[in-house]
PDB file of C-alpha atoms in Angstrom:
ATOM      1  CA  MET A   9      23.149  91.328  15.194  1.00  0.00           C
ATOM      2  CA  GLY A  10      26.175  91.768  17.456  1.00  0.00           C
ATOM      3  CA  GLU A  11      24.081  92.128  20.597  1.00  0.00           C
ATOM      4  CA  ALA A  12      21.823  89.227  19.551  1.00  0.00           C
ATOM      5  CA  ARG A  13      24.853  86.941  19.230  1.00  0.00           C
ATOM      6  CA  LEU A  14      26.190  88.250  22.509  1.00  0.00           C
ATOM      7  CA  ALA A  15      22.874  87.600  24.261  1.00  0.00           C
ATOM      8  CA  LYS A  16      22.970  83.981  23.065  1.00  0.00           C
ATOM      9  CA  TYR A  17      26.544  83.640  24.292  1.00  0.00           C
ATOM     10  CA  TRP A  18      25.710  85.096  27.701  1.00  0.00           C
ATOM     11  CA  GLY A  19      22.615  82.915  27.939  1.00  0.00           C
ATOM     12  CA  ALA A  20      24.629  79.769  27.243  1.00  0.00           C
ATOM     13  CA  ALA A  21      27.312  80.842  29.728  1.00  0.00           C
ATOM     14  CA  CYS A  22      24.709  81.544  32.424  1.00  0.00           C
ATOM     15  CA  LEU A  23      23.107  78.155  31.816  1.00  0.00           C
ATOM     16  CA  ARG A  24      26.478  76.451  32.247  1.00  0.00           C
ATOM     17  CA  GLN A  25      27.058  78.328  35.499  1.00  0.00           C
ATOM     18  CA  VAL A  26      23.608  77.371  36.802  1.00  0.00           C
ATOM     19  CA  LEU A  27      24.146  73.706  35.927  1.00  0.00           C
ATOM     20  CA  LEU A  28      27.578  73.757  37.556  1.00  0.00           C
ATOM     21  CA  ALA A  29      26.212  75.355  40.730  1.00  0.00           C
ATOM     22  CA  PHE A  30      23.347  72.849  40.813  1.00  0.00           C
ATOM     23  CA  GLY A  31      25.790  69.971  40.386  1.00  0.00           C
ATOM     24  CA  ILE A  32      27.960  71.213  43.259  1.00  0.00           C
ATOM     25  CA  PHE A  33      24.863  71.663  45.419  1.00  0.00           C
ATOM     26  CA  LEU A  34      23.786  68.074  44.717  1.00  0.00           C
ATOM     27  CA  ILE A  35      27.254  66.832  45.633  1.00  0.00           C
ATOM     28  CA  PHE A  36      27.077  68.621  48.984  1.00  0.00           C
ATOM     29  CA  VAL A  37      23.581  67.282  49.676  1.00  0.00           C
ATOM     30  CA  VAL A  38      24.601  63.700  48.881  1.00  0.00           C
ATOM     31  CA  VAL A  39      27.811  64.011  50.904  1.00  0.00           C
ATOM     32  CA  PHE A  40      26.013  65.599  53.852  1.00  0.00           C
ATOM     33  CA  VAL A  41      23.335  62.896  53.937  1.00  0.00           C
ATOM     34  CA  GLY A  42      25.983  60.211  53.516  1.00  0.00           C
ATOM     35  CA  LEU A  43      28.032  61.608  56.399  1.00  0.00           C
ATOM     36  CA  ILE A  44      24.979  61.689  58.659  1.00  0.00           C
ATOM     37  CA  VAL A  45      24.214  58.061  57.841  1.00  0.00           C
ATOM     38  CA  LEU A  46      27.866  57.140  58.390  1.00  0.00           C
ATOM     39  CA  ALA A  47      28.051  59.004  61.701  1.00  0.00           C
ATOM     40  CA  LEU A  48      24.909  57.274  62.948  1.00  0.00           C
ATOM     41  CA  ALA A  49      26.136  53.858  61.817  1.00  0.00           C
ATOM     42  CA  LEU A  50      29.592  54.093  63.372  1.00  0.00           C
ATOM     43  CA  PRO A  51      29.977  52.626  66.874  1.00  0.00           C
ATOM     44  CA  ILE A  52      31.224  55.901  68.383  1.00  0.00           C
ATOM     45  CA  PRO A  53      30.023  58.110  71.241  1.00  0.00           C
ATOM     46  CA  GLN A  54      27.217  60.539  70.439  1.00  0.00           C
ATOM     47  CA  SER A  55      29.467  63.526  71.134  1.00  0.00           C
ATOM     48  CA  GLN A  56      31.849  62.487  68.338  1.00  0.00           C
ATOM     49  CA  ARG A  57      29.225  62.234  65.601  1.00  0.00           C
ATOM     50  CA  PRO A  58      29.220  66.013  64.798  1.00  0.00           C
ATOM     51  CA  THR A  59      33.001  65.838  64.488  1.00  0.00           C
ATOM     52  CA  VAL A  60      32.697  63.105  61.862  1.00  0.00           C
ATOM     53  CA  ILE A  61      30.113  65.105  59.909  1.00  0.00           C
ATOM     54  CA  PHE A  62      32.024  68.380  60.094  1.00  0.00           C
ATOM     55  CA  GLY A  63      35.366  66.731  59.351  1.00  0.00           C
ATOM     56  CA  GLY A  64      33.911  64.950  56.344  1.00  0.00           C
ATOM     57  CA  LEU A  65      32.429  68.167  54.974  1.00  0.00           C
ATOM     58  CA  MET A  66      35.740  69.975  55.421  1.00  0.00           C
ATOM     59  CA  ALA A  67      37.536  67.147  53.608  1.00  0.00           C
ATOM     60  CA  VAL A  68      35.101  67.361  50.685  1.00  0.00           C
ATOM     61  CA  ILE A  69      35.455  71.144  50.525  1.00  0.00           C
ATOM     62  CA  PHE A  70      39.237  70.789  50.599  1.00  0.00           C
ATOM     63  CA  LEU A  71      39.182  68.274  47.742  1.00  0.00           C
ATOM     64  CA  LEU A  72      36.868  70.466  45.661  1.00  0.00           C
ATOM     65  CA  VAL A  73      39.042  73.528  46.233  1.00  0.00           C
ATOM     66  CA  LEU A  74      42.182  71.537  45.447  1.00  0.00           C
ATOM     67  CA  GLY A  75      40.604  70.227  42.255  1.00  0.00           C
ATOM     68  CA  ALA A  76      39.521  73.722  41.221  1.00  0.00           C
ATOM     69  CA  ILE A  77      43.024  75.068  41.856  1.00  0.00           C
ATOM     70  CA  ASN A  78      44.629  72.281  39.819  1.00  0.00           C
ATOM     71  CA  TRP A  79      42.155  72.802  36.982  1.00  0.00           C
ATOM     72  CA  GLY A  80      42.829  76.539  37.089  1.00  0.00           C
ATOM     73  CA  ILE A  81      46.595  76.054  36.968  1.00  0.00           C
ATOM     74  CA  ILE A  82      46.364  73.658  34.026  1.00  0.00           C
ATOM     75  CA  SER A  83      43.972  75.866  32.030  1.00  0.00           C
ATOM     76  CA  THR A  84      45.973  79.015  32.820  1.00  0.00           C
ATOM     77  CA  ARG A  85      49.220  77.406  31.669  1.00  0.00           C
ATOM     78  CA  ARG A  86      47.558  76.177  28.498  1.00  0.00           C
ATOM     79  CA  ARG A  87      46.219  79.652  27.773  1.00  0.00           C
ATOM     80  CA  ALA A  88      49.582  81.266  28.534  1.00  0.00           C
ATOM     81  CA  TYR A  89      51.404  78.824  26.247  1.00  0.00           C
ATOM     82  CA  ARG A  90      48.924  79.462  23.436  1.00  0.00           C
ATOM     83  CA  LEU A  91      48.996  83.256  23.750  1.00  0.00           C
ATOM     84  CA  ASP A  92      52.773  83.432  24.186  1.00  0.00           C
ATOM     85  CA  ALA A  93      53.118  81.671  20.844  1.00  0.00           C
ATOM     86  CA  VAL A  94      50.919  84.339  19.236  1.00  0.00           C
ATOM     87  CA  PHE A  95      52.874  87.261  20.706  1.00  0.00           C
ATOM     88  CA  ALA A  96      56.353  85.733  20.408  1.00  0.00           C
ATOM     89  CA  PRO A  97      57.066  87.112  16.879  1.00  0.00           C
ATOM     90  CA  TYR A  98      56.664  90.679  18.180  1.00  0.00           C
ATOM     91  CA  SER A  99      58.984  90.352  21.196  1.00  0.00           C
ATOM     92  CA  LEU A 100      56.298  91.574  23.581  1.00  0.00           C
ATOM     93  CA  THR A 101      56.898  90.765  27.237  1.00  0.00           C
ATOM     94  CA  GLY A 102      54.200  88.524  28.679  1.00  0.00           C
ATOM     95  CA  LYS A 103      53.207  87.926  32.283  1.00  0.00           C
ATOM     96  CA  ALA A 104      50.211  86.890  34.356  1.00  0.00           C
ATOM     97  CA  TYR A 105      47.186  89.141  34.706  1.00  0.00           C
ATOM     98  CA  LEU A 106      44.454  88.599  37.318  1.00  0.00           C
ATOM     99  CA  TRP A 107      43.866  84.931  38.180  1.00  0.00           C
ATOM    100  CA  ASN A 108      43.821  83.378  34.731  1.00  0.00           C
ATOM    101  CA  GLY A 109      44.598  86.221  32.351  1.00  0.00           C
ATOM    102  CA  ARG A 110      47.660  87.330  30.461  1.00  0.00           C
ATOM    103  CA  GLN A 111      49.192  90.705  29.614  1.00  0.00           C
ATOM    104  CA  TYR A 112      51.791  91.783  27.058  1.00  0.00           C
ATOM    105  CA  HIS A 113      53.815  94.980  26.702  1.00  0.00           C
ATOM    106  CA  GLY A 114      56.390  96.210  24.226  1.00  0.00           C
ATOM    107  CA  LEU A 115      57.127  98.217  21.094  1.00  0.00           C
ATOM    108  CA  VAL A 116      55.790  97.390  17.641  1.00  0.00           C
ATOM    109  CA  SER A 117      56.867  99.629  14.758  1.00  0.00           C
ATOM    110  CA  GLY A 118      58.023 102.247  17.240  1.00  0.00           C
ATOM    111  CA  ARG A 119      54.731 102.451  19.146  1.00  0.00           C
ATOM    112  CA  GLN A 120      53.966 101.096  22.597  1.00  0.00           C
ATOM    113  CA  VAL A 121      51.538  98.179  22.521  1.00  0.00           C
ATOM    114  CA  ASP A 122      49.738  96.945  25.632  1.00  0.00           C
ATOM    115  CA  ALA A 123      47.422  93.940  25.538  1.00  0.00           C
ATOM    116  CA  TYR A 124      45.318  92.355  28.267  1.00  0.00           C
ATOM    117  CA  PHE A 125      43.541  89.019  27.986  1.00  0.00           C
ATOM    118  CA  TYR A 126      41.087  88.137  30.706  1.00  0.00           C
ATOM    119  CA  ARG A 127      38.117  85.930  31.441  1.00  0.00           C
ATOM    120  CA  GLY A 128      35.736  85.631  28.550  1.00  0.00           C
ATOM    121  CA  LEU A 129      38.089  85.349  26.594  1.00  0.00           C
ATOM    122  CA  ASN A 130      38.282  89.136  26.217  1.00  0.00           C
ATOM    123  CA  LEU A 131      41.046  91.312  24.810  1.00  0.00           C
ATOM    124  CA  ASP A 132      41.893  94.956  25.449  1.00  0.00           C
ATOM    125  CA  LEU A 133      44.494  96.004  22.881  1.00  0.00           C
ATOM    126  CA  TYR A 134      46.065  99.464  23.207  1.00  0.00           C
ATOM    127  CA  LEU A 135      48.284 101.303  20.746  1.00  0.00           C
ATOM    128  CA  ALA A 136      49.977 104.452  22.039  1.00  0.00           C
ATOM    129  CA  SER A 137      49.244 107.694  20.196  1.00  0.00           C
ATOM    130  CA  HIS A 138      49.343 111.474  20.650  1.00  0.00           C
ATOM    131  CA  LEU A 139      45.589 111.984  20.422  1.00  0.00           C
ATOM    132  CA  GLN A 140      43.815 114.439  22.717  1.00  0.00           C
ATOM    133  CA  THR A 141      40.180 113.680  22.025  1.00  0.00           C
ATOM    134  CA  ARG A 142      37.648 110.875  22.310  1.00  0.00           C
ATOM    135  CA  LEU A 143      35.843 108.910  19.639  1.00  0.00           C
ATOM    136  CA  SER A 144      34.098 105.567  20.121  1.00  0.00           C
ATOM    137  CA  VAL A 145      32.865 103.261  17.377  1.00  0.00           C
ATOM    138  CA  GLY A 146      30.864 100.087  17.796  1.00  0.00           C
ATOM    139  CA  PRO A 147      27.878  98.126  16.506  1.00  0.00           C
ATOM    140  CA  LYS A 148      24.525  99.764  17.037  1.00  0.00           C
ATOM    141  CA  GLY A 149      23.013  98.844  20.382  1.00  0.00           C
ATOM    142  CA  ARG A 150      22.844  99.591  24.069  1.00  0.00           C
ATOM    143  CA  LEU A 151      26.371  98.426  24.844  1.00  0.00           C
ATOM    144  CA  THR A 152      27.908 101.044  22.569  1.00  0.00           C
ATOM    145  CA  GLN A 153      25.485 103.698  23.841  1.00  0.00           C
ATOM    146  CA  ASN A 154      26.280 102.982  27.486  1.00  0.00           C
ATOM    147  CA  ALA A 155      30.026 103.087  26.861  1.00  0.00           C
ATOM    148  CA  ALA A 156      29.649 106.465  25.151  1.00  0.00           C
ATOM    149  CA  ARG A 157      27.576 107.888  28.010  1.00  0.00           C
ATOM    150  CA  ILE A 158      30.324 107.042  30.489  1.00  0.00           C
ATOM    151  CA  ALA A 159      32.760 109.160  28.470  1.00  0.00           C
ATOM    152  CA  VAL A 160      30.129 111.912  27.970  1.00  0.00           C
ATOM    153  CA  GLN A 161      30.254 111.679  24.189  1.00  0.00           C
ATOM    154  CA  HIS A 162      27.647 112.733  21.650  1.00  0.00           C
ATOM    155  CA  LEU A 163      26.166 110.723  18.814  1.00  0.00           C
ATOM    156  CA  LEU A 164      27.633 111.571  15.418  1.00  0.00           C
ATOM    157  CA  THR A 165      25.254 111.214  12.481  1.00  0.00           C
ATOM    158  CA  VAL A 166      26.921 110.078   9.259  1.00  0.00           C
ATOM    159  CA  GLN A 167      25.523 109.652   5.758  1.00  0.00           C
ATOM    160  CA  ASP A 168      27.958 107.001   4.546  1.00  0.00           C
ATOM    161  CA  SER A 169      25.910 103.849   3.923  1.00  0.00           C
ATOM    162  CA  ASN A 170      28.871 101.665   4.903  1.00  0.00           C
ATOM    163  CA  LEU A 171      28.789 103.135   8.415  1.00  0.00           C
ATOM    164  CA  GLN A 172      25.051 102.768   8.969  1.00  0.00           C
ATOM    165  CA  THR A 173      25.470  99.571  10.992  1.00  0.00           C
ATOM    166  CA  LEU A 174      27.758 101.374  13.441  1.00  0.00           C
ATOM    167  CA  GLU A 175      27.203 103.968  16.125  1.00  0.00           C
ATOM    168  CA  ILE A 176      29.809 106.689  16.462  1.00  0.00           C
ATOM    169  CA  TYR A 177      30.154 108.962  19.475  1.00  0.00           C
ATOM    170  CA  THR A 178      32.571 111.850  19.760  1.00  0.00           C
ATOM    171  CA  LEU A 179      33.643 114.913  21.707  1.00  0.00           C
ATOM    172  CA  ASP A 180      34.697 116.868  18.601  1.00  0.00           C
ATOM    173  CA  GLU A 181      32.312 116.512  15.670  1.00  0.00           C
ATOM    174  CA  ILE A 182      34.418 118.500  13.180  1.00  0.00           C
ATOM    175  CA  TRP A 183      37.596 116.545  13.905  1.00  0.00           C
ATOM    176  CA  SER A 184      35.729 113.227  13.768  1.00  0.00           C
ATOM    177  CA  ARG A 185      34.152 114.028  10.399  1.00  0.00           C
ATOM    178  CA  GLU A 186      37.587 114.799   8.998  1.00  0.00           C
ATOM    179  CA  LEU A 187      38.868 111.454  10.233  1.00  0.00           C
ATOM    180  CA  LEU A 188      35.894 109.533   8.866  1.00  0.00           C
ATOM    181  CA  GLY A 189      36.201 111.440   5.597  1.00  0.00           C
ATOM    182  CA  ASP A 190      39.549 109.793   4.957  1.00  0.00           C
ATOM    183  CA  PRO A 191      38.850 106.655   2.859  1.00  0.00           C
ATOM    184  CA  ILE A 192      41.737 104.689   4.365  1.00  0.00           C
ATOM    185  CA  ALA A 193      40.707 105.501   7.945  1.00  0.00           C
ATOM    186  CA  ARG A 194      37.123 104.598   7.126  1.00  0.00           C
ATOM    187  CA  SER A 195      38.119 101.244   5.627  1.00  0.00           C
ATOM    188  CA  VAL A 196      40.292 100.463   8.671  1.00  0.00           C
ATOM    189  CA  ILE A 197      37.411 101.174  11.051  1.00  0.00           C
ATOM    190  CA  LEU A 198      35.043  99.030   9.020  1.00  0.00           C
ATOM    191  CA  ARG A 199      37.550  96.195   8.859  1.00  0.00           C
ATOM    192  CA  LEU A 200      38.146  96.245  12.614  1.00  0.00           C
ATOM    193  CA  ILE A 201      34.547  96.659  13.755  1.00  0.00           C
ATOM    194  CA  SER A 202      32.202  95.337  11.075  1.00  0.00           C
ATOM    195  CA  HIS A 203      33.761  91.885  10.685  1.00  0.00           C
ATOM    196  CA  GLN A 204      32.835  90.093  13.909  1.00  0.00           C
ATOM    197  CA  PRO A 205      32.908  86.301  13.476  1.00  0.00           C
ATOM    198  CA  GLY A 206      31.146  83.927  15.839  1.00  0.00           C
ATOM    199  CA  PHE A 207      30.135  85.493  19.144  1.00  0.00           C
ATOM    200  CA  GLN A 208      32.738  88.246  18.991  1.00  0.00           C
ATOM    201  CA  PHE A 209      31.707  91.751  19.955  1.00  0.00           C
ATOM    202  CA  ARG A 210      34.142  94.524  19.064  1.00  0.00           C
ATOM    203  CA  ASN A 211      34.348  98.230  19.630  1.00  0.00           C
ATOM    204  CA  MET A 212      37.086 100.791  19.280  1.00  0.00           C
ATOM    205  CA  LEU A 213      37.919 103.848  21.340  1.00  0.00           C
ATOM    206  CA  LEU A 214      40.167 106.698  20.318  1.00  0.00           C
ATOM    207  CA  GLN A 215      41.188 108.321  23.573  1.00  0.00           C
ATOM    208  CA  PRO A 216      43.959 110.530  24.920  1.00  0.00           C
ATOM    209  CA  GLU A 217      47.332 108.806  24.566  1.00  0.00           C
ATOM    210  CA  ALA A 218      46.009 105.662  22.875  1.00  0.00           C
ATOM    211  CA  ILE A 219      43.656 103.847  20.545  1.00  0.00           C
ATOM    212  CA  GLN A 220      41.930 100.878  22.146  1.00  0.00           C
ATOM    213  CA  LEU A 221      40.427  97.880  20.398  1.00  0.00           C
ATOM    214  CA  GLN A 222      38.136  95.769  22.569  1.00  0.00           C
ATOM    215  CA  VAL A 223      37.421  92.247  21.366  1.00  0.00           C
ATOM    216  CA  ASN A 224      35.019  90.315  23.567  1.00  0.00           C
ATOM    217  CA  HIS A 225      34.408  86.562  23.553  1.00  0.00           C
ATOM    218  CA  LEU A 226      37.361  85.422  21.499  1.00  0.00           C
ATOM    219  CA  ASN A 227      37.922  81.766  20.766  1.00  0.00           C
ATOM    220  CA  LEU A 228      41.376  80.974  22.128  1.00  0.00           C
ATOM    221  CA  ASP A 229      42.135  78.420  19.421  1.00  0.00           C
ATOM    222  CA  ASP A 230      41.248  80.876  16.649  1.00  0.00           C
ATOM    223  CA  ILE A 231      43.729  83.608  17.660  1.00  0.00           C
ATOM    224  CA  THR A 232      46.785  83.719  15.407  1.00  0.00           C
ATOM    225  CA  ALA A 233      49.886  85.855  15.073  1.00  0.00           C
ATOM    226  CA  GLU A 234      48.463  87.036  11.741  1.00  0.00           C
ATOM    227  CA  ASP A 235      45.338  88.336  13.510  1.00  0.00           C
ATOM    228  CA  LEU A 236      47.454  90.303  15.959  1.00  0.00           C
ATOM    229  CA  LEU A 237      49.621  91.728  13.180  1.00  0.00           C
ATOM    230  CA  SER A 238      46.539  92.772  11.226  1.00  0.00           C
ATOM    231  CA  TRP A 239      44.981  94.508  14.233  1.00  0.00           C
ATOM    232  CA  VAL A 240      48.173  96.327  15.198  1.00  0.00           C
ATOM    233  CA  ASP A 241      48.835  97.379  11.589  1.00  0.00           C
ATOM    234  CA  ASP A 242      45.297  98.738  11.252  1.00  0.00           C
ATOM    235  CA  LEU A 243      45.519 100.615  14.554  1.00  0.00           C
ATOM    236  CA  THR A 244      48.894 102.050  13.533  1.00  0.00           C
ATOM    237  CA  THR A 245      47.491 103.207  10.197  1.00  0.00           C
ATOM    238  CA  LEU A 246      44.535 104.818  11.945  1.00  0.00           C
ATOM    239  CA  ALA A 247      46.801 106.500  14.514  1.00  0.00           C
ATOM    240  CA  ASN A 248      49.035 107.944  11.779  1.00  0.00           C
ATOM    241  CA  ILE A 249      46.041 109.386   9.933  1.00  0.00           C
ATOM    242  CA  ALA A 250      44.428 110.768  13.102  1.00  0.00           C
ATOM    243  CA  GLU A 251      47.641 112.400  14.300  1.00  0.00           C
ATOM    244  CA  ALA A 252      48.127 114.082  10.920  1.00  0.00           C
ATOM    245  CA  LEU A 253      44.778 115.886  11.190  1.00  0.00           C
ATOM    246  CA  PRO A 254      44.528 119.434  12.554  1.00  0.00           C
ATOM    247  CA  PRO A 255      44.417 119.441  16.376  1.00  0.00           C
ATOM    248  CA  THR A 256      41.064 119.103  18.054  1.00  0.00           C
ATOM    249  CA  ILE A 257      39.457 122.344  19.223  1.00  0.00           C
ATOM    250  CA  ASN A 258      38.754 120.889  22.673  1.00  0.00           C
ATOM    251  CA  PRO A 259      41.815 118.857  23.728  1.00  0.00           C
ATOM    252  CA  VAL A 260      41.411 116.532  26.702  1.00  0.00           C
ATOM    253  CA  GLU A 261      43.971 114.734  28.829  1.00  0.00           C
ATOM    254  CA  SER A 262      44.093 111.109  29.850  1.00  0.00           C
ATOM    255  CA  THR A 263      42.884 110.431  33.383  1.00  0.00           C
ATOM    256  CA  SER A 264      45.147 108.636  35.838  1.00  0.00           C
ATOM    257  CA  LEU A 265      42.796 105.646  35.797  1.00  0.00           C
ATOM    258  CA  GLU A 266      42.910 105.458  31.994  1.00  0.00           C
ATOM    259  CA  HIS A 267      46.693 105.660  32.026  1.00  0.00           C
ATOM    260  CA  ARG A 268      47.039 102.912  34.632  1.00  0.00           C
ATOM    261  CA  SER A 269      44.458 100.728  32.889  1.00  0.00           C
ATOM    262  CA  ARG A 270      46.518 100.920  29.730  1.00  0.00           C
ATOM    263  CA  THR A 271      50.089 100.707  31.004  1.00  0.00           C
ATOM    264  CA  ASP A 272      50.004  98.845  34.321  1.00  0.00           C
ATOM    265  CA  ARG A 273      47.127  96.904  35.833  1.00  0.00           C
ATOM    266  CA  SER A 274      49.291  95.227  38.467  1.00  0.00           C
ATOM    267  CA  SER A 275      47.710  97.275  41.248  1.00  0.00           C
ATOM    268  CA  PHE A 276      44.269  95.962  40.256  1.00  0.00           C
ATOM    269  CA  THR A 277      45.590  92.393  40.356  1.00  0.00           C
ATOM    270  CA  LYS A 278      47.055  92.883  43.832  1.00  0.00           C
ATOM    271  CA  LEU A 279      43.771  94.307  45.115  1.00  0.00           C
ATOM    272  CA  ILE A 280      41.772  91.362  43.761  1.00  0.00           C
ATOM    273  CA  PHE A 281      44.284  88.874  45.196  1.00  0.00           C
ATOM    274  CA  GLN A 282      44.207  90.507  48.634  1.00  0.00           C
ATOM    275  CA  THR A 283      40.402  90.661  48.632  1.00  0.00           C
ATOM    276  CA  THR A 284      40.083  87.001  47.628  1.00  0.00           C
ATOM    277  CA  CYS A 285      42.535  85.881  50.306  1.00  0.00           C
ATOM    278  CA  GLY A 286      40.652  87.936  52.878  1.00  0.00           C
ATOM    279  CA  VAL A 287      37.328  86.347  51.927  1.00  0.00           C
ATOM    280  CA  ILE A 288      38.822  82.836  52.129  1.00  0.00           C
ATOM    281  CA  ILE A 289      40.313  83.541  55.564  1.00  0.00           C
ATOM    282  CA  LEU A 290      36.974  84.880  56.806  1.00  0.00           C
ATOM    283  CA  LEU A 291      35.137  81.813  55.498  1.00  0.00           C
ATOM    284  CA  ILE A 292      37.566  79.428  57.193  1.00  0.00           C
ATOM    285  CA  ALA A 293      37.377  81.393  60.437  1.00  0.00           C
ATOM    286  CA  GLY A 294      33.582  81.361  60.225  1.00  0.00           C
ATOM    287  CA  LEU A 295      33.457  77.594  59.725  1.00  0.00           C
ATOM    288  CA  ILE A 296      35.774  77.032  62.681  1.00  0.00           C
ATOM    289  CA  PHE A 297      33.698  79.383  64.838  1.00  0.00           C
ATOM    290  CA  ILE A 298      30.472  77.589  63.888  1.00  0.00           C
ATOM    291  CA  PHE A 299      32.043  74.199  64.552  1.00  0.00           C
ATOM    292  CA  TYR A 300      33.207  75.104  68.045  1.00  0.00           C
ATOM    293  CA  GLY A 301      29.878  76.770  68.747  1.00  0.00           C
ATOM    294  CA  VAL A 302      28.041  73.582  67.836  1.00  0.00           C
ATOM    295  CA  MET A 303      30.432  71.456  69.872  1.00  0.00           C
ATOM    296  CA  GLU A 304      29.917  73.589  72.992  1.00  0.00           C
ATOM    297  CA  THR A 305      26.150  73.159  72.804  1.00  0.00           C
ATOM    298  CA  LEU A 306      26.422  69.385  72.831  1.00  0.00           C
ATOM    299  CA  PRO A 307      26.071  67.587  76.167  1.00  0.00           C
TER     300      PRO A 307
END
């Protein structure tokens, strides 16, 4: 059911993107034709007509970009204001993440909490722990299977009827069965993963140094401080139970990428910003080059 809802969500999102792209394309076609008609109608020398067309197109592009930037700033500020209100009771430090995302860092009940909101609206919520193994839990389907393959985990077969709707992958079967055998841990996992309202798609990863809850396709207006408190409390309860179990027989360490993804994604933001600026500069340079090339071919 989770993947079916997600497929509908993605389908609707793709349709919106297609309609938006088609609308922008129509605007450019209408503007281009209008500029040609205007250039031909104006009492100006023939050599100046391409300048009118090119200048008009550049003006339209500038206005569209300016409008997109203004819309992005307004929506980003609205999202930041809304999310800051949710995280304010926990004294977590908030700052920008990527172009329109938000990140929060701080201590809750003595444990480091790191949260990242990004386009979707998607949430990666991390709670620091002392774990040295991997266990992933999610709704049955290809998304959970693919995530487990990346971490080279193995499917864990369970007999509990309450867990039949979930797929569980692990590196240490014995340790994982002990964790799932705890009734409180089992109820926490079911509460976090099984209840997925709307188009939400959730999965949870126990990994070295942290427990991660991924919540995809959140509704911004539905997120409350109570939701956050419930998630953090459940993750804390699960971490306490997991850390009290006997150590795993095959301990693993967190990779540098995992550690950076959890504690500091600023380097990723800088890379995306630099790449975007580079692409924009290349596009502008290309347009200028094409313009002068066309002008030189005119008599």
